[in-house]
XYZ file of C-alpha atoms in Angstrom:
703
model
C 7.643 8.761 -13.005
C 7.372 11.647 -10.404
C 6.956 10.342 -9.372
C 5.452 13.406 -7.814
C 5.718 15.762 -10.711
C 7.055 13.932 -13.658
C 4.033 13.959 -15.851
C 1.975 16.683 -14.197
C 3.110 18.980 -16.985
C 1.886 17.012 -19.981
C -0.061 19.458 -22.086
C -2.697 16.905 -23.048
C -4.039 13.673 -21.593
C -5.398 10.631 -23.362
C -9.107 10.240 -22.651
C -9.682 7.577 -20.017
C -12.075 4.680 -20.295
C -14.513 4.678 -17.385
C -15.965 1.578 -15.717
C -19.668 1.459 -15.082
C -20.916 -0.116 -11.840
C -20.271 -3.819 -11.674
C -18.293 -5.933 -14.114
C -19.539 -4.253 -17.342
C -17.238 -1.502 -18.552
C -17.064 1.130 -21.213
C -13.972 0.306 -23.219
C -11.654 1.784 -25.785
C -11.990 0.923 -29.428
C -11.897 -2.762 -30.271
C -8.479 -4.062 -31.170
C -9.273 -7.376 -32.777
C -8.450 -9.512 -29.764
C -11.888 -9.439 -28.131
C -15.015 -11.270 -29.154
C -18.025 -9.257 -30.260
C -19.549 -6.958 -27.675
C -22.465 -4.596 -27.500
C -21.665 -1.028 -28.552
C -19.476 0.624 -25.935
C -18.748 -2.680 -24.193
C -16.249 -5.477 -24.521
C -17.343 -9.052 -24.036
C -15.812 -11.317 -21.458
C -13.158 -13.861 -22.429
C -13.995 -15.737 -25.599
C -15.059 -19.317 -25.172
C -16.954 -18.928 -21.897
C -20.116 -21.081 -22.007
C -23.425 -19.285 -22.299
C -26.013 -19.459 -19.553
C -26.705 -18.052 -16.162
C -23.675 -17.459 -13.991
C -23.711 -17.540 -10.207
C -21.735 -14.930 -8.271
C -19.499 -16.858 -5.888
C -17.304 -14.042 -4.535
C -17.054 -10.267 -4.633
C -14.088 -8.261 -3.412
C -13.455 -4.557 -2.973
C -9.937 -3.117 -2.825
C -9.417 0.496 -1.781
C -6.671 2.144 -3.856
C -4.211 4.657 -2.415
C -1.308 6.782 -3.635
C 1.095 8.089 -0.996
C -1.406 6.687 1.541
C -4.141 8.976 0.204
C -7.280 7.170 -0.927
C -7.784 7.763 -4.651
C -10.149 5.058 -5.901
C -11.506 1.548 -5.764
C -11.351 -1.807 -7.539
C -14.331 -4.149 -7.559
C -13.733 -7.802 -8.396
C -16.462 -10.320 -9.142
C -16.049 -14.104 -9.409
C -18.825 -16.032 -11.147
C -19.331 -19.720 -11.978
C -21.495 -21.229 -14.709
C -23.441 -24.484 -14.707
C -20.432 -26.403 -15.995
C -18.286 -25.178 -13.102
C -16.146 -22.777 -15.140
C -14.942 -19.774 -13.144
C -14.763 -16.269 -14.527
C -13.349 -13.235 -12.713
C -13.728 -9.593 -13.693
C -12.135 -6.426 -12.336
C -13.284 -2.810 -12.569
C -10.391 -0.578 -11.479
C -10.450 3.209 -11.277
C -8.952 6.194 -9.493
C -8.522 9.957 -9.723
C -4.937 11.242 -9.702
C -4.308 14.985 -9.681
C -7.371 15.704 -11.783
C -6.921 12.800 -14.218
C -9.190 9.751 -14.365
C -7.387 6.396 -14.591
C -9.626 3.395 -15.314
C -8.884 -0.177 -16.259
C -10.921 -3.336 -16.782
C -9.823 -6.957 -16.864
C -11.451 -10.323 -17.334
C -10.169 -13.838 -16.628
C -11.523 -17.261 -17.571
C -10.018 -19.994 -15.424
C -9.745 -23.683 -16.171
C -10.746 -26.481 -13.791
C -7.219 -26.408 -12.352
C -7.499 -22.675 -11.645
C -5.019 -21.769 -14.372
C -5.986 -18.811 -16.592
C -7.278 -19.819 -20.004
C -8.219 -16.389 -21.333
C -7.096 -13.029 -19.945
C -7.892 -9.562 -21.235
C -7.018 -6.149 -19.786
C -7.780 -2.789 -21.345
C -7.740 0.836 -20.266
C -5.241 3.089 -18.480
C -2.613 2.105 -15.935
C -1.636 5.694 -15.054
C -2.188 9.246 -16.208
C 0.258 8.675 -19.048
C 0.121 4.957 -19.880
C -2.504 2.619 -21.280
C -2.842 -1.047 -22.099
C -4.862 -3.345 -24.351
C -3.619 -6.882 -23.874
C -4.830 -10.461 -24.200
C -3.436 -13.897 -23.364
C -5.370 -16.871 -24.766
C -4.357 -20.424 -23.797
C -5.599 -23.123 -26.166
C -6.774 -26.625 -25.231
C -3.413 -28.071 -26.354
C -1.540 -25.875 -23.846
C -0.157 -23.388 -26.374
C -0.802 -19.692 -25.888
C -1.139 -16.528 -27.907
C -0.226 -13.122 -26.432
C -1.318 -9.946 -28.186
C -0.846 -6.342 -27.199
C -1.725 -3.248 -29.188
C 1.324 -1.950 -31.011
C 3.268 -5.229 -30.743
C 3.482 -8.361 -32.856
C 1.606 -11.364 -31.400
C 3.679 -13.899 -29.468
C 2.916 -17.633 -29.523
C 4.423 -20.410 -27.457
C 3.917 -23.195 -24.973
C 4.471 -22.509 -21.260
C 6.533 -24.914 -19.209
C 5.379 -25.596 -15.671
C 3.166 -23.306 -13.601
C 2.223 -20.082 -15.353
C 0.347 -16.886 -14.500
C -0.820 -13.775 -16.358
C -0.744 -10.123 -15.298
C -0.044 -6.651 -16.693
C 2.000 -5.097 -13.915
C 0.666 -3.675 -10.702
C -2.961 -3.368 -11.871
C -5.553 -4.706 -11.581
C -5.327 -6.172 -8.081
C -7.387 -9.107 -9.296
C -4.423 -10.375 -11.325
C -2.210 -10.279 -8.246
C -4.888 -11.972 -6.143
C -5.201 -14.814 -8.647
C -1.431 -15.053 -8.997
C -0.892 -15.440 -5.254
C -3.788 -17.859 -4.842
C -2.189 -19.973 -7.581
C 1.148 -19.777 -5.786
C -0.388 -21.148 -2.590
C -2.422 -23.818 -4.403
C 0.588 -25.048 -6.368
C 2.742 -25.555 -3.295
C 4.504 -22.185 -3.164
C 7.028 -22.620 -5.990
C 9.981 -20.224 -5.937
C 9.165 -19.082 -9.465
C 6.296 -19.185 -11.938
C 6.225 -18.319 -15.622
C 4.591 -14.981 -16.422
C 3.251 -15.247 -19.952
C 4.472 -14.553 -22.528
C 8.171 -14.734 -21.563
C 8.963 -13.582 -18.042
C 9.380 -15.021 -14.559
C 7.699 -14.131 -11.293
C 9.645 -14.846 -8.106
C 7.757 -15.074 -4.811
C 9.307 -15.364 -1.361
C 7.612 -15.575 2.015
C 8.940 -12.968 4.447
C 7.155 -14.465 7.459
C 3.836 -14.239 9.297
C 2.831 -11.669 11.867
C -0.222 -10.850 13.935
C -1.974 -7.548 13.346
C -4.897 -5.860 15.039
C -7.732 -4.932 12.688
C -10.955 -3.387 13.972
C -10.325 -4.787 17.428
C -9.518 -8.307 16.224
C -6.178 -10.098 15.931
C -5.449 -11.504 12.482
C -2.404 -13.318 11.166
C -1.119 -12.195 7.773
C 1.715 -13.613 5.702
C 4.100 -11.092 4.171
C 5.443 -12.079 0.729
C 7.708 -10.308 -1.720
C 6.911 -10.535 -5.422
C 9.412 -9.769 -8.147
C 8.666 -9.625 -11.857
C 5.434 -7.596 -12.006
C 6.905 -4.134 -11.528
C 10.481 -2.969 -11.342
C 11.863 -4.462 -8.148
C 10.002 -5.938 -5.215
C 6.353 -5.657 -4.453
C 5.202 -6.367 -0.912
C 1.927 -8.217 -0.435
C 0.053 -9.690 2.504
C -2.162 -12.780 2.432
C -4.791 -14.070 4.822
C -4.974 -17.669 6.059
C -6.870 -18.678 2.924
C -4.123 -17.329 0.663
C -6.232 -14.402 -0.538
C -4.672 -11.025 -1.188
C -5.252 -8.565 1.673
C -2.922 -5.668 0.831
C -0.205 -4.557 -1.597
C 2.533 -1.948 -1.215
C 4.095 -1.239 -4.593
C 4.678 1.448 -7.236
C 2.365 2.399 -10.067
C 3.273 3.012 -13.693
C 4.663 6.471 -12.799
C 7.001 5.152 -10.041
C 4.718 6.679 -7.410
C 3.959 4.913 -4.165
C 0.801 2.875 -4.640
C -1.014 0.953 -1.940
C -4.193 -1.095 -1.915
C -6.076 -2.951 0.797
C -9.066 -5.236 0.828
C -12.109 -3.708 2.483
C -11.776 -4.038 6.249
C -7.960 -3.826 6.212
C -7.372 -0.217 5.086
C -6.362 0.912 8.589
C -3.312 -1.375 8.370
C -1.748 0.407 5.384
C 0.539 2.850 7.282
C 1.986 -0.018 9.314
C 2.442 -2.194 6.213
C 4.160 0.622 4.296
C 6.641 1.014 7.146
C 7.289 -2.726 7.280
C 7.785 -2.868 3.516
C 10.483 -0.180 3.665
C 12.339 -1.787 6.568
C 12.217 -5.243 5.015
C 13.351 -3.909 1.647
C 16.399 -2.191 3.110
C 17.322 -5.357 5.003
C 16.983 -7.414 1.838
C 19.074 -4.980 -0.203
C 21.777 -5.034 2.435
C 21.895 -8.827 2.202
C 22.174 -9.027 -1.575
C 24.418 -5.961 -1.693
C 27.275 -7.819 -0.102
C 27.963 -9.340 -3.515
C 28.725 -5.875 -4.916
C 31.296 -4.934 -2.251
C 34.932 -5.228 -3.217
C 38.351 -3.915 -2.342
C 40.239 -3.856 0.948
C 38.939 -2.526 4.247
C 40.673 0.094 6.367
C 42.951 2.741 4.881
C 43.072 2.656 1.076
C 45.259 4.713 -1.275
C 44.006 5.221 -4.834
C 47.097 5.983 -6.898
C 47.735 7.203 -10.440
C 44.358 8.625 -11.472
C 43.577 12.200 -12.408
C 41.666 14.032 -9.691
C 38.779 16.456 -10.255
C 38.193 17.517 -6.687
C 34.986 19.519 -7.266
C 36.406 22.858 -6.094
C 36.780 24.164 -9.639
C 40.570 23.958 -9.537
C 42.228 22.341 -12.565
C 42.474 18.543 -12.489
C 45.432 17.064 -10.623
C 47.306 14.665 -12.859
C 48.812 11.474 -11.388
C 47.091 11.997 -8.061
C 46.751 10.125 -4.785
C 43.536 9.967 -2.753
C 43.674 8.199 0.596
C 40.563 7.335 2.575
C 40.164 5.480 5.841
C 36.655 4.353 6.600
C 34.259 7.181 5.764
C 36.892 9.958 5.815
C 39.306 11.277 3.213
C 42.779 11.344 4.763
C 44.796 12.886 1.934
C 44.328 14.088 -1.647
C 46.797 15.661 -4.059
C 49.662 15.054 -6.489
C 51.486 11.766 -5.990
C 54.800 13.582 -5.691
C 53.701 15.543 -2.617
C 51.012 13.356 -1.018
C 52.417 10.721 1.344
C 50.654 7.391 1.702
C 50.195 6.364 5.351
C 52.025 3.224 6.469
C 49.830 0.166 6.254
C 47.399 1.609 3.728
C 46.392 -0.721 0.909
C 47.538 0.760 -2.398
C 45.441 0.381 -5.558
C 46.753 1.452 -8.954
C 43.893 3.237 -10.737
C 45.881 4.779 -13.576
C 43.774 5.768 -16.576
C 40.847 6.743 -14.360
C 39.526 10.033 -13.078
C 38.465 10.424 -9.458
C 35.423 12.652 -8.807
C 33.468 13.524 -5.694
C 30.381 11.368 -5.229
C 27.585 12.719 -7.419
C 24.306 14.201 -6.152
C 20.803 13.815 -7.564
C 18.977 16.874 -6.267
C 15.513 15.767 -7.411
C 14.969 12.201 -6.302
C 12.029 10.194 -5.004
C 13.191 7.038 -3.245
C 10.097 4.956 -3.865
C 11.790 1.553 -3.653
C 15.010 0.086 -2.352
C 16.285 -1.007 -5.776
C 16.723 2.650 -6.608
C 19.498 2.746 -4.004
C 21.512 0.208 -5.971
C 20.876 2.044 -9.249
C 21.934 5.398 -7.816
C 25.183 3.982 -6.408
C 25.906 2.140 -9.658
C 25.749 5.516 -11.445
C 28.100 7.095 -8.899
C 25.316 8.960 -7.050
C 26.158 8.885 -3.349
C 23.727 11.569 -2.108
C 20.109 12.188 -3.107
C 17.629 14.861 -2.106
C 14.218 13.241 -1.780
C 11.676 15.835 -2.868
C 8.468 14.117 -1.847
C 7.561 10.793 -0.358
C 5.576 9.007 2.313
C 7.336 10.618 5.255
C 7.547 7.528 7.453
C 8.761 5.404 4.539
C 11.633 7.620 3.412
C 12.784 8.645 6.891
C 12.863 4.983 7.907
C 15.095 4.161 4.933
C 17.249 7.241 5.609
C 17.752 6.309 9.251
C 18.533 2.680 8.435
C 21.165 3.727 5.911
C 22.649 6.314 8.274
C 22.978 3.576 10.903
C 25.112 1.583 8.460
C 22.547 -1.206 8.083
C 21.649 -0.893 4.429
C 22.873 -0.173 0.923
C 22.174 3.096 -0.826
C 23.072 6.776 -1.099
C 22.694 9.255 1.720
C 19.163 10.648 1.689
C 18.299 14.272 2.453
C 14.568 14.560 3.060
C 12.350 17.417 1.946
C 8.847 17.168 3.390
C 6.183 17.571 0.734
C 3.153 19.718 1.575
C 0.089 20.283 -0.568
C -3.200 22.102 -0.223
C -6.659 20.852 -1.065
C -8.533 20.076 -4.246
C -8.787 17.385 -6.947
C -5.120 17.750 -7.945
C -3.705 17.586 -4.422
C -1.150 14.905 -3.602
C -0.133 13.124 -0.432
C -1.479 13.312 3.092
C 0.496 16.263 4.536
C -1.734 19.274 3.904
C -1.781 22.971 4.747
C -5.192 24.410 3.990
C -5.280 27.367 6.406
C -2.852 29.431 8.470
C -3.591 27.402 11.588
C -2.144 24.312 9.862
C 1.272 25.858 9.255
C 2.914 25.533 12.674
C 1.901 21.927 13.454
C 2.787 20.702 9.957
C 6.200 22.382 9.919
C 6.928 21.192 13.459
C 6.154 17.642 12.361
C 8.495 17.935 9.374
C 11.221 19.457 11.521
C 10.967 16.613 14.052
C 11.271 14.137 11.176
C 14.584 15.701 10.165
C 13.367 17.383 6.983
C 15.774 20.044 5.746
C 13.228 21.683 3.486
C 9.537 22.147 2.884
C 8.553 21.258 -0.660
C 5.371 23.036 -1.708
C 3.246 21.258 -4.281
C 0.827 22.634 -6.831
C -2.398 22.942 -4.811
C -1.091 25.093 -1.955
C -3.091 28.314 -1.787
C -0.933 31.229 -3.031
C -2.006 33.330 -0.049
C -0.358 30.796 2.276
C 3.040 30.702 0.572
C 4.565 33.741 2.288
C 3.464 32.723 5.836
C 4.693 29.170 5.195
C 8.059 30.498 4.006
C 8.403 32.811 6.982
C 7.553 30.022 9.434
C 9.907 27.579 7.708
C 12.788 30.049 7.729
C 12.288 30.645 11.457
C 12.754 26.906 11.920
C 15.900 26.844 9.806
C 14.167 25.106 6.902
C 14.303 26.068 3.238
C 11.217 26.403 1.006
C 11.357 24.830 -2.445
C 9.220 23.052 -4.994
C 6.490 23.664 -7.543
C 4.967 27.041 -8.173
C 1.370 26.683 -6.899
C -1.484 27.098 -9.353
C -2.625 30.710 -9.517
C 0.860 32.018 -8.757
C 3.768 32.958 -11.017
C 7.388 32.037 -10.442
C 8.187 35.712 -9.820
C 5.535 35.832 -7.109
C 6.882 32.629 -5.550
C 10.387 34.101 -5.362
C 9.042 37.316 -3.847
C 7.119 35.259 -1.267
C 10.281 33.536 -0.040
C 11.121 30.550 -2.241
C 14.710 29.327 -1.862
C 14.533 26.937 -4.799
C 12.285 26.006 -7.708
C 11.861 22.556 -9.203
C 11.381 22.101 -12.976
C 12.429 24.593 -15.622
C 8.951 24.758 -17.127
C 7.689 26.967 -14.286
C 10.039 29.713 -15.457
C 7.828 30.229 -18.515
C 4.671 31.109 -16.548
C 5.203 34.867 -17.055
C 4.697 34.393 -20.801
C 0.985 34.031 -20.081
C -1.467 36.422 -18.472
C -3.139 35.126 -15.292
C -5.569 32.367 -16.251
C -4.642 32.558 -19.940
C -2.666 29.310 -20.321
C -5.639 27.112 -19.465
C -7.724 28.713 -22.187
C -5.196 28.165 -24.962
C -4.797 25.038 -27.051
C -1.824 22.784 -26.484
C -0.262 24.003 -29.723
C -0.825 27.664 -28.868
C 0.775 27.255 -25.436
C 3.712 25.393 -26.902
C 4.193 27.914 -29.678
C 4.260 30.774 -27.150
C 7.165 29.039 -25.373
C 8.996 28.030 -28.542
C 8.871 31.584 -29.925
C 9.945 33.307 -26.690
C 13.150 35.382 -26.595
C 15.089 34.320 -23.489
C 17.047 37.601 -23.477
C 13.952 39.796 -23.545
C 11.170 40.400 -21.031
C 9.539 38.616 -19.369
C 12.089 35.755 -19.343
C 14.976 38.149 -18.759
C 13.113 39.407 -15.691
C 12.860 35.820 -14.419
C 16.605 35.354 -14.825
C 17.279 38.606 -12.926
C 14.961 37.570 -10.087
C 16.711 34.210 -9.679
C 20.124 35.850 -9.798
C 19.265 38.661 -7.369
C 18.194 36.286 -4.606
C 20.422 33.344 -5.599
C 17.363 31.116 -5.861
C 18.361 27.566 -6.727
C 16.922 25.700 -9.709
C 16.755 21.936 -10.119
C 15.668 21.996 -13.725
C 15.078 18.251 -14.486
C 16.149 18.833 -18.094
C 16.777 15.128 -18.697
C 13.139 14.425 -17.896
C 11.833 17.078 -20.273
C 14.130 15.811 -22.999
C 12.467 12.396 -22.740
C 9.011 13.970 -22.832
C 9.705 16.301 -25.760
C 11.358 13.958 -28.247
C 10.225 10.825 -30.053
C 11.059 7.356 -28.748
C 13.605 6.928 -31.525
C 15.301 10.216 -30.694
C 15.269 9.388 -26.985
C 17.036 6.095 -27.646
C 19.799 7.992 -29.435
C 20.144 10.641 -26.725
C 19.891 8.391 -23.657
C 21.767 5.053 -23.944
C 20.478 4.067 -20.513
C 17.079 3.312 -22.082
C 18.576 0.197 -23.648
C 19.602 -1.079 -20.204
C 16.264 -0.817 -18.432
C 14.672 -3.788 -16.676
C 11.933 -5.521 -18.639
C 9.197 -3.937 -16.532
C 10.366 -0.404 -17.434
C 10.833 -0.828 -21.172
C 8.560 1.307 -23.259
C 7.900 3.668 -20.370
C 9.156 6.695 -22.304
C 7.254 6.817 -25.559
C 8.061 10.521 -25.731
C 6.540 12.953 -28.174
C 4.497 11.794 -31.134
C 6.020 12.338 -34.591
C 3.290 14.893 -35.307
C 4.249 16.936 -32.244
C 7.996 16.342 -32.392
C 8.976 19.575 -34.125
C 7.081 21.830 -31.709
C 8.055 19.795 -28.643
C 11.701 19.851 -29.707
C 11.534 23.628 -30.070
C 10.044 23.904 -26.575
C 12.867 21.822 -25.137
C 15.460 23.920 -26.955
C 14.032 26.969 -25.168
C 14.232 25.165 -21.814
C 17.897 24.476 -22.522
C 18.527 28.094 -23.513
C 16.984 29.479 -20.311
C 19.107 27.185 -18.143
C 22.164 28.467 -19.973
C 21.111 32.084 -19.329
C 20.586 31.360 -15.637
C 24.028 29.780 -15.339
C 25.722 32.735 -17.008
C 23.881 35.037 -14.585
C 25.361 33.188 -11.607
C 22.189 31.326 -10.579
C 22.942 28.104 -8.653
C 21.875 25.223 -10.907
C 21.810 21.742 -9.382
C 21.458 18.448 -11.232
C 18.235 16.582 -10.537
C 16.348 13.967 -12.507
C 12.919 13.306 -10.958
C 13.960 9.641 -11.373
C 13.513 9.512 -15.196
C 15.902 6.729 -16.284
C 17.195 5.778 -12.823
C 20.877 6.596 -12.430
C 21.515 7.202 -16.099
C 19.543 10.444 -16.295
C 21.889 12.111 -13.796
C 24.677 11.633 -16.348
C 22.413 13.020 -19.047
C 21.775 16.129 -16.953
C 25.507 16.899 -17.003
C 25.708 16.328 -20.742
C 22.791 18.712 -21.256
C 24.470 21.355 -19.104
C 27.449 21.303 -21.430
C 25.056 21.671 -24.375
C 23.553 24.678 -22.573
C 26.972 26.371 -22.340
C 28.401 25.147 -19.025
C 32.041 24.147 -19.004
C 32.500 20.436 -18.216
C 33.961 21.491 -14.850
C 30.898 23.607 -14.043
C 28.599 20.746 -15.082
C 30.404 18.399 -12.686
C 30.164 20.979 -9.911
C 26.394 21.161 -10.481
C 26.278 17.567 -9.236
C 28.926 17.865 -6.488
C 30.042 21.048 -4.741
C 27.123 23.320 -5.696
C 24.404 21.092 -4.189
C 26.566 20.527 -1.093
C 26.847 24.283 -0.656
C 23.162 24.912 -1.261
C 22.238 22.308 1.356
C 24.700 23.785 3.861
C 26.861 20.661 3.845
C 29.977 21.969 2.109
C 32.110 21.321 5.218
C 31.264 17.624 5.090
C 30.918 16.576 1.476
C 30.877 17.756 -2.136
C 34.629 17.958 -2.793
C 37.574 15.580 -2.490
C 39.522 17.168 0.368
C 41.010 15.822 3.617
C 38.500 15.553 6.442
C 35.470 15.205 4.202
C 33.395 12.101 3.637
C 34.905 9.441 1.448
C 32.255 9.701 -1.279
C 34.219 8.982 -4.435
C 33.531 7.956 -8.004
C 36.093 6.568 -10.432
C 35.352 6.847 -14.147
C 37.315 5.635 -17.149
C 38.730 8.477 -19.208
C 38.596 12.230 -18.754
C 35.158 13.898 -18.347
C 36.727 17.342 -18.813
C 37.791 16.346 -22.310
C 34.404 14.664 -22.953
C 31.618 14.982 -20.388
C 30.136 11.702 -21.653
C 32.955 9.901 -19.855
C 31.069 10.554 -16.614
C 28.925 7.570 -17.611
C 31.919 5.200 -17.485
C 31.771 4.498 -13.755
C 34.229 1.793 -12.733
C 34.274 2.082 -8.932
C 32.124 3.764 -6.274
C 33.207 4.449 -2.685
C 30.719 5.443 0.006
C 30.437 4.944 3.770
C 33.908 3.429 3.779
C 33.040 0.646 1.326
C 34.071 0.143 -2.279
C 31.498 -1.200 -4.744
C 31.473 -2.728 -8.215
C 28.975 -0.772 -10.360
C 28.246 -3.734 -12.642
C 27.172 -5.823 -9.664
C 25.033 -2.951 -8.382
C 23.324 -2.587 -11.766
C 22.502 -6.302 -11.739
C 20.995 -6.006 -8.251
C 18.826 -3.175 -9.611
C 17.877 -5.493 -12.521
C 19.503 -3.248 -15.135
C 21.898 -4.418 -17.807
C 25.364 -3.214 -16.646
């Protein structure tokens, strides 16, 4: 869920199951859904006839994250003497030092339909699965998954089975079935979902000196939003551009087609923006031209007291007038809308975003977020979406791009790397040409390179922000030239001697944080260092709240969890009951430090690292009030403060004449109760007015 950093800070990892070469795999403990297997192994699907099986097809997919190769999936299709087909997948990759492995097995009937499907292992660093779908001879099915009650039923029409984005074998079989069955618009995904598949056209590509024709299809229903896949002339899966179980960019290509991935990623982004623009027309409402919003209270983001019974006039993408109704004339010809009972706010900012898919654009706007700061992405993907939106051809918030840079090593991320001083100038020049406003340093950058990177970035007019690299403290990062730090947890590094944290147990590390005095050294020294240099913090408190509380507590704290699309439900299991007390104490200390920073005058900006898309931005503001911010200051942390920190205060961030018409209308008064910021009724951006409920539906959330 980062996305880039979301779960990099988990103090422990679940041990991964590791595939052995070929279709046999070492598996987790038996769960009662598999037939008997040899010790350490799980048998194939129950009911497969005994006897020698002939290998009829083998496939290798190369797995990538952010276009960096991370692993491989090997698929094997075998047939027995009776003609029954069985397919097995061995899926595995390394992600930032963690092993992620998964195995799956399918038994297919004579018609190619799955009769028995099992998948077990890990789908990301922080998620696992143990699932089975068994279809009986009478057509009924049984679905079982660890931790859930079994589901029984009878599918109607064409059906498929899969467990999200992985393994690729499930997607290959799904798309082969789609072609074989005459390309139906939808198929049933057992136990109770629907997969929608749409052809986006065929195009010739050059691969290893040869011209090949691939069909581009979009698939909805496996992950949140659209997946993009490409098929060869035989209907076999060639490549996928999607997101994994952490919302990170994930790409895979059949052996021989890997060189196409950068081109396919670019095409996926462009096609997604075009699609979102098409469906987004249904969310547009209100008159065009000059519009006067009359009768609401106005919180203009400057910090001045709210204006009661206000008028805000915008014409296209510019605010024409804003102030009390009694002294603010409405231009002749302007359409007048009575919005009494509402409060008008500047468009909100999410200062720690990762735009991994186009549906996020609809979710951000639905929450009133009209500007996001993308803190790490595939550069060509996010700049393509940014430029399309800036040209007025799509639907989504304005995107400010920070170019992510990492070093080398098993925990490195992405393909933009600085490993030596000679790399600095060409990498920063590339980011500058791409329109990046900042350089985001990730965790594997060598500490000795931080100061020269910062100096070179500042000469180019770029800020330096991000993680504190391993082997470096937050105080050292600030001294080396950091302009901003992401994630509050880095502020606690000085509690540990160099190299000490890795030697302590999870409980010992957590207890050190929970027992710390935020007003005493060394945390007081951290606060002074931030304040002295006005270093910005995007704390991502809403993310840590989800990680440090139980699922039940999270549901109480974040109502947006109840509105998630099906594919995202259960994503935030949170802390275990056994760890809840310590984890809650750790989070309380995070909250206390953010409050201390705010009182010291440190610029705090609201950022979510995606978390619960859209909703977590609102939760950030609620948490700021818990930390001691006034409701006005909390609102400014998502409006005027980020605009000022990004050098854009003359254009956006407050509701004043001449600035962009980025506006949010909420029901009620968020100064009286900050929770009212969740009650978004209307969003205005780029001269258009949108219905949030319609935007939520486009993003597949419950409004």
